[in-house]
Amino acid sequence: MAHYLPHHQQGARFPERQRPYDDNNTQRPNRPELWRRNVVAVIFNEDGHVLGCNRKDRKGWQCVQGGVEDDDKEILAAAWREIDEEIGLLEKEHRLEFVSVLPPPNNDPTVLRYKFPKFAAPGLRAQGYVGQQQELLLFFAPKEAIKFVRLVPTPQHIAAGAKQEFRGVSWLSFEEFIPKTSDFKLHIFSHMHTTSWPIIVDFLDKRFGKVDRPFQGAQNGAATNYEEAAYAKPSGNMARVREREEEVPRKQHEKA
């Protein structure tokens, strides 16, 4: 299995993907009021696959996420609301379970910030936000839950300002999912992987028994994706990822 490096080491593994903030970026904004508080719902199934969501408005995959409102009593309530609004899954009806909060690196929440690119979030940028500070929550859902995903918001959600966020969702291994994410969020999803994986394995081991490689694939022909009819199921191209991973050690050895 591929292991993704912490955000501050990713330049070696993904040299062509520039992180929004690195150690040499002296222009990093630090005013807390400019960063919108945001919750991410990382949903995994019994195969250890994560629910990847393909954005409707632009290229890139992500997890369910949304802003934390002033009237949210706790971050978990915000996560449940976003899961309902964006993909239509409910805690009891679809057997979702909250598993854990994923702490930020070195307990520094500012590391999980990303700056809005120029093409994204014009409404939030107009309000003065330069980006979002994310908080990661881990959830379990049975793989059959994907059959109940609703991509189009209900009239009630639309009246509250919700809109369709995704064109499709799929159960993906971390190796498939992370290369599909946007460059400006790569450091967050790589941290999500390294932090969540031990928790996922422990959860599956206790719930289903000994698990060696739960991300091998869906079993018994269960559905693994839900998409709009016009959207073809994506195919992962992991060969390029493995080539990059193998190429970096070779180059480092040649320089030594």
Short mmCIF file of C-alpha atoms in Angstrom, two decimals:
data_model
loop_
_atom_site.label_atom_id
_atom_site.label_comp_id
_atom_site.label_asym_id
_atom_site.label_seq_id
_atom_site.Cartn_x
_atom_site.Cartn_y
_atom_site.Cartn_z
CA MET A 1 0.00 0.00 0.00
CA ALA A 2 1.19 3.50 -0.74
CA HIS A 3 1.82 5.72 2.28
CA TYR A 4 1.43 9.45 1.80
CA LEU A 5 3.87 11.73 3.54
CA PRO A 6 2.94 14.49 6.00
CA HIS A 7 2.11 17.77 4.33
CA HIS A 8 5.55 19.27 4.90
CA GLN A 9 7.27 16.36 3.12
CA GLN A 10 5.01 15.98 0.12
CA GLY A 11 7.11 18.05 -2.24
CA ALA A 12 9.50 15.12 -2.70
CA ARG A 13 6.76 12.66 -3.59
CA PHE A 14 4.59 14.94 -5.68
CA PRO A 15 7.14 17.48 -7.04
CA GLU A 16 4.74 18.72 -9.73
CA ARG A 17 1.98 19.51 -7.21
CA GLN A 18 2.59 22.70 -5.29
CA ARG A 19 1.09 22.97 -1.84
CA PRO A 20 -0.68 26.22 -0.98
CA TYR A 21 1.60 26.82 1.99
CA ASP A 22 5.18 25.70 2.39
CA ASP A 23 8.04 26.62 4.66
CA ASN A 24 9.26 29.31 2.24
CA ASN A 25 5.89 31.02 1.81
CA THR A 26 6.32 34.31 3.67
CA GLN A 27 2.99 35.64 2.37
CA ARG A 28 0.83 33.21 4.38
CA PRO A 29 -2.11 35.12 5.89
CA ASN A 30 -2.48 34.63 9.64
CA ARG A 31 -5.51 36.68 10.64
CA PRO A 32 -8.00 34.17 12.13
CA GLU A 33 -11.07 36.14 11.08
CA LEU A 34 -10.22 35.62 7.40
CA TRP A 35 -10.40 31.84 7.61
CA ARG A 36 -13.82 30.22 7.47
CA ARG A 37 -14.34 27.34 9.87
CA ASN A 38 -15.14 24.21 7.88
CA VAL A 39 -15.97 20.59 8.75
CA VAL A 40 -15.02 17.56 6.64
CA ALA A 41 -16.90 14.25 6.94
CA VAL A 42 -14.52 11.41 6.06
CA ILE A 43 -16.77 8.39 5.46
CA PHE A 44 -15.31 4.87 5.13
CA ASN A 45 -16.87 1.44 4.63
CA GLU A 46 -16.11 -2.14 5.67
CA ASP A 47 -13.55 -2.45 2.85
CA GLY A 48 -11.60 0.52 4.20
CA HIS A 49 -12.61 2.59 1.18
CA VAL A 50 -13.40 6.28 1.53
CA LEU A 51 -16.46 7.91 -0.02
CA GLY A 52 -15.03 10.16 -2.71
CA CYS A 53 -17.25 12.94 -4.08
CA ASN A 54 -16.67 14.28 -7.60
CA ARG A 55 -17.37 18.00 -7.70
CA LYS A 56 -20.03 19.25 -10.10
CA ASP A 57 -18.68 22.76 -10.66
CA ARG A 58 -15.02 21.96 -11.36
CA LYS A 59 -12.50 19.18 -11.65
CA GLY A 60 -11.49 17.45 -8.43
CA TRP A 61 -12.66 15.02 -5.79
CA GLN A 62 -13.17 15.62 -2.10
CA CYS A 63 -15.12 14.44 0.94
CA VAL A 64 -18.39 15.90 2.13
CA GLN A 65 -17.61 19.27 3.69
CA GLY A 66 -19.30 22.49 4.68
CA GLY A 67 -19.11 25.61 6.77
CA VAL A 68 -19.70 25.59 10.50
CA GLU A 69 -22.56 27.98 11.22
CA ASP A 70 -22.76 30.31 14.20
CA ASP A 71 -25.77 28.43 15.58
CA ASP A 72 -24.07 25.01 15.41
CA LYS A 73 -23.77 23.84 19.00
CA GLU A 74 -20.95 21.44 18.14
CA ILE A 75 -18.84 20.44 15.16
CA LEU A 76 -20.51 17.02 14.96
CA ALA A 77 -23.92 18.61 14.38
CA ALA A 78 -22.46 20.57 11.47
CA ALA A 79 -21.04 17.38 9.96
CA TRP A 80 -24.36 15.53 10.16
CA ARG A 81 -26.09 18.49 8.51
CA GLU A 82 -23.63 18.56 5.62
CA ILE A 83 -23.91 14.80 5.06
CA ASP A 84 -27.69 15.16 4.84
CA GLU A 85 -27.61 18.25 2.59
CA GLU A 86 -24.92 17.11 0.15
CA ILE A 87 -25.49 13.37 -0.24
CA GLY A 88 -28.79 12.67 1.54
CA LEU A 89 -27.54 10.02 3.98
CA LEU A 90 -28.97 9.93 7.49
CA GLU A 91 -27.55 8.52 10.71
CA LYS A 92 -30.25 6.01 11.69
CA GLU A 93 -31.88 5.25 8.35
CA HIS A 94 -28.60 4.44 6.60
CA ARG A 95 -26.64 3.18 9.63
CA LEU A 96 -23.96 5.85 9.67
CA GLU A 97 -21.75 6.03 12.75
CA PHE A 98 -19.50 8.76 14.06
CA VAL A 99 -16.12 7.20 14.83
CA SER A 100 -13.56 9.84 15.77
CA VAL A 101 -12.21 13.34 15.44
CA LEU A 102 -8.97 13.40 13.44
CA PRO A 103 -6.58 15.81 15.20
CA PRO A 104 -4.46 18.22 13.16
CA PRO A 105 -0.68 17.74 12.89
CA ASN A 106 1.02 18.66 16.18
CA ASN A 107 -2.42 19.83 17.38
CA ASP A 108 -2.01 22.94 15.24
CA PRO A 109 -5.36 23.61 13.52
CA THR A 110 -3.85 26.21 11.20
CA VAL A 111 -2.03 23.44 9.32
CA LEU A 112 -5.40 22.28 7.98
CA ARG A 113 -6.04 25.55 6.18
CA TYR A 114 -6.25 26.00 2.45
CA LYS A 115 -6.43 29.21 0.49
CA PHE A 116 -9.17 29.67 -2.07
CA PRO A 117 -7.87 29.58 -5.65
CA LYS A 118 -9.04 32.44 -7.85
CA PHE A 119 -11.65 30.30 -9.59
CA ALA A 120 -13.34 29.05 -6.40
CA ALA A 121 -15.73 30.39 -3.76
CA PRO A 122 -16.37 33.92 -5.13
CA GLY A 123 -19.17 34.44 -2.61
CA LEU A 124 -16.98 33.62 0.38
CA ARG A 125 -14.08 35.66 -0.98
CA ALA A 126 -16.48 38.59 -1.36
CA GLN A 127 -17.19 38.27 2.36
CA GLY A 128 -13.49 38.70 3.10
CA TYR A 129 -12.46 35.07 3.57
CA VAL A 130 -9.13 34.04 2.07
CA GLY A 131 -9.69 30.34 2.69
CA GLN A 132 -11.00 27.71 5.06
CA GLN A 133 -9.69 26.03 8.18
CA GLN A 134 -10.89 22.45 8.16
CA GLU A 135 -11.74 20.06 10.97
CA LEU A 136 -11.79 16.36 10.09
CA LEU A 137 -14.39 13.93 11.46
CA LEU A 138 -14.37 10.21 10.69
CA PHE A 139 -17.57 8.23 10.03
CA PHE A 140 -18.41 4.64 9.14
CA ALA A 141 -21.12 3.68 6.65
CA PRO A 142 -21.92 0.24 5.20
CA LYS A 143 -21.01 0.07 1.54
CA GLU A 144 -24.66 -0.50 0.60
CA ALA A 145 -25.42 3.04 1.82
CA ILE A 146 -24.14 4.40 -1.47
CA LYS A 147 -27.34 3.14 -3.11
CA PHE A 148 -29.28 5.74 -1.09
CA VAL A 149 -27.11 8.74 -1.98
CA ARG A 150 -29.09 11.78 -3.13
CA LEU A 151 -27.09 14.32 -5.11
CA VAL A 152 -29.85 16.88 -5.73
CA PRO A 153 -30.86 18.82 -2.59
CA THR A 154 -34.42 18.62 -1.35
CA PRO A 155 -36.67 21.70 -1.75
CA GLN A 156 -36.20 22.35 1.96
CA HIS A 157 -32.43 22.37 1.60
CA ILE A 158 -32.61 24.53 -1.53
CA ALA A 159 -34.75 27.04 0.35
CA ALA A 160 -32.03 27.17 3.00
CA GLY A 161 -29.42 27.97 0.35
CA ALA A 162 -28.09 24.51 -0.52
CA LYS A 163 -27.16 23.54 -4.09
CA GLN A 164 -25.95 20.40 -5.80
CA GLU A 165 -22.27 19.99 -4.98
CA PHE A 166 -21.33 16.71 -6.69
CA ARG A 167 -21.93 14.93 -9.97
CA GLY A 168 -21.20 11.51 -8.49
CA VAL A 169 -19.71 9.59 -5.59
CA SER A 170 -17.63 6.40 -5.44
CA TRP A 171 -16.03 4.16 -2.86
CA LEU A 172 -12.30 4.57 -3.49
CA SER A 173 -9.16 3.27 -1.85
CA PHE A 174 -6.92 6.01 -0.47
CA GLU A 175 -4.46 5.25 -3.28
CA GLU A 176 -7.20 6.02 -5.81
CA PHE A 177 -8.74 8.94 -3.95
CA ILE A 178 -5.82 11.17 -2.98
CA PRO A 179 -4.41 11.67 -6.51
CA LYS A 180 -7.89 12.81 -7.61
CA THR A 181 -8.06 15.63 -5.05
CA SER A 182 -7.31 19.28 -5.82
CA ASP A 183 -3.72 20.43 -5.53
CA PHE A 184 -4.56 23.08 -2.95
CA LYS A 185 -6.04 20.43 -0.61
CA LEU A 186 -3.40 17.74 -1.06
CA HIS A 187 -1.75 18.42 2.30
CA ILE A 188 -5.09 18.01 4.09
CA PHE A 189 -6.09 14.75 2.44
CA SER A 190 -2.62 13.26 2.90
CA HIS A 191 -2.84 14.05 6.62
CA MET A 192 -6.35 12.59 6.63
CA HIS A 193 -4.95 9.33 5.26
CA THR A 194 -2.06 8.94 7.69
CA THR A 195 -4.20 9.91 10.68
CA SER A 196 -7.36 7.97 9.88
CA TRP A 197 -5.90 4.70 8.63
CA PRO A 198 -4.88 3.23 12.04
CA ILE A 199 -8.31 4.18 13.41
CA ILE A 200 -10.07 2.60 10.44
CA VAL A 201 -8.13 -0.66 10.75
CA ASP A 202 -8.79 -0.82 14.50
CA PHE A 203 -12.51 -0.14 13.98
CA LEU A 204 -12.85 -2.81 11.28
CA ASP A 205 -10.84 -5.31 13.30
CA LYS A 206 -13.13 -4.91 16.31
CA ARG A 207 -16.32 -4.85 14.26
CA PHE A 208 -15.63 -7.54 11.65
CA GLY A 209 -12.66 -9.51 12.94
CA LYS A 210 -9.06 -9.61 11.79
CA VAL A 211 -8.53 -7.35 8.77
CA ASP A 212 -5.27 -7.49 6.81
CA ARG A 213 -5.97 -5.30 3.77
CA PRO A 214 -9.56 -4.08 3.99
CA PHE A 215 -9.06 -1.78 1.01
CA GLN A 216 -8.70 -4.64 -1.50
CA GLY A 217 -12.15 -4.05 -2.97
CA ALA A 218 -15.87 -4.38 -2.52
CA GLN A 219 -17.16 -7.90 -1.97
CA ASN A 220 -20.23 -9.78 -3.15
CA GLY A 221 -20.88 -7.45 -6.06
CA ALA A 222 -22.04 -4.55 -3.89
CA ALA A 223 -22.43 -1.21 -5.60
CA THR A 224 -19.30 0.92 -5.36
CA ASN A 225 -20.38 4.10 -7.09
CA TYR A 226 -23.38 6.34 -7.61
CA GLU A 227 -23.30 8.82 -10.43
CA GLU A 228 -25.41 10.86 -12.76
CA ALA A 229 -26.29 8.91 -15.90
CA ALA A 230 -24.17 11.15 -18.12
CA TYR A 231 -21.05 10.65 -16.04
CA ALA A 232 -18.84 7.63 -16.74
CA LYS A 233 -17.28 5.80 -13.82
CA PRO A 234 -13.70 7.06 -13.36
CA SER A 235 -10.81 4.65 -13.57
CA GLY A 236 -7.87 5.09 -11.22
CA ASN A 237 -4.44 5.49 -12.80
CA MET A 238 -2.22 4.33 -9.99
CA ALA A 239 0.71 3.47 -12.28
CA ARG A 240 1.70 7.15 -12.48
CA VAL A 241 1.55 7.49 -8.69
CA ARG A 242 3.74 4.43 -8.19
CA GLU A 243 6.20 5.70 -10.82
CA ARG A 244 6.53 8.99 -8.95
CA GLU A 245 7.03 7.16 -5.67
CA GLU A 246 9.76 4.96 -7.16
CA GLU A 247 11.42 7.76 -9.09
CA VAL A 248 12.06 10.03 -6.09
CA PRO A 249 14.22 7.53 -4.12
CA ARG A 250 16.23 6.85 -7.28
CA LYS A 251 16.94 10.54 -7.81
CA GLN A 252 17.84 11.02 -4.16
CA HIS A 253 20.22 8.06 -4.36
CA GLU A 254 21.89 9.48 -7.47
CA LYS A 255 22.52 12.80 -5.70
CA ALA A 256 23.99 11.13 -2.61
#
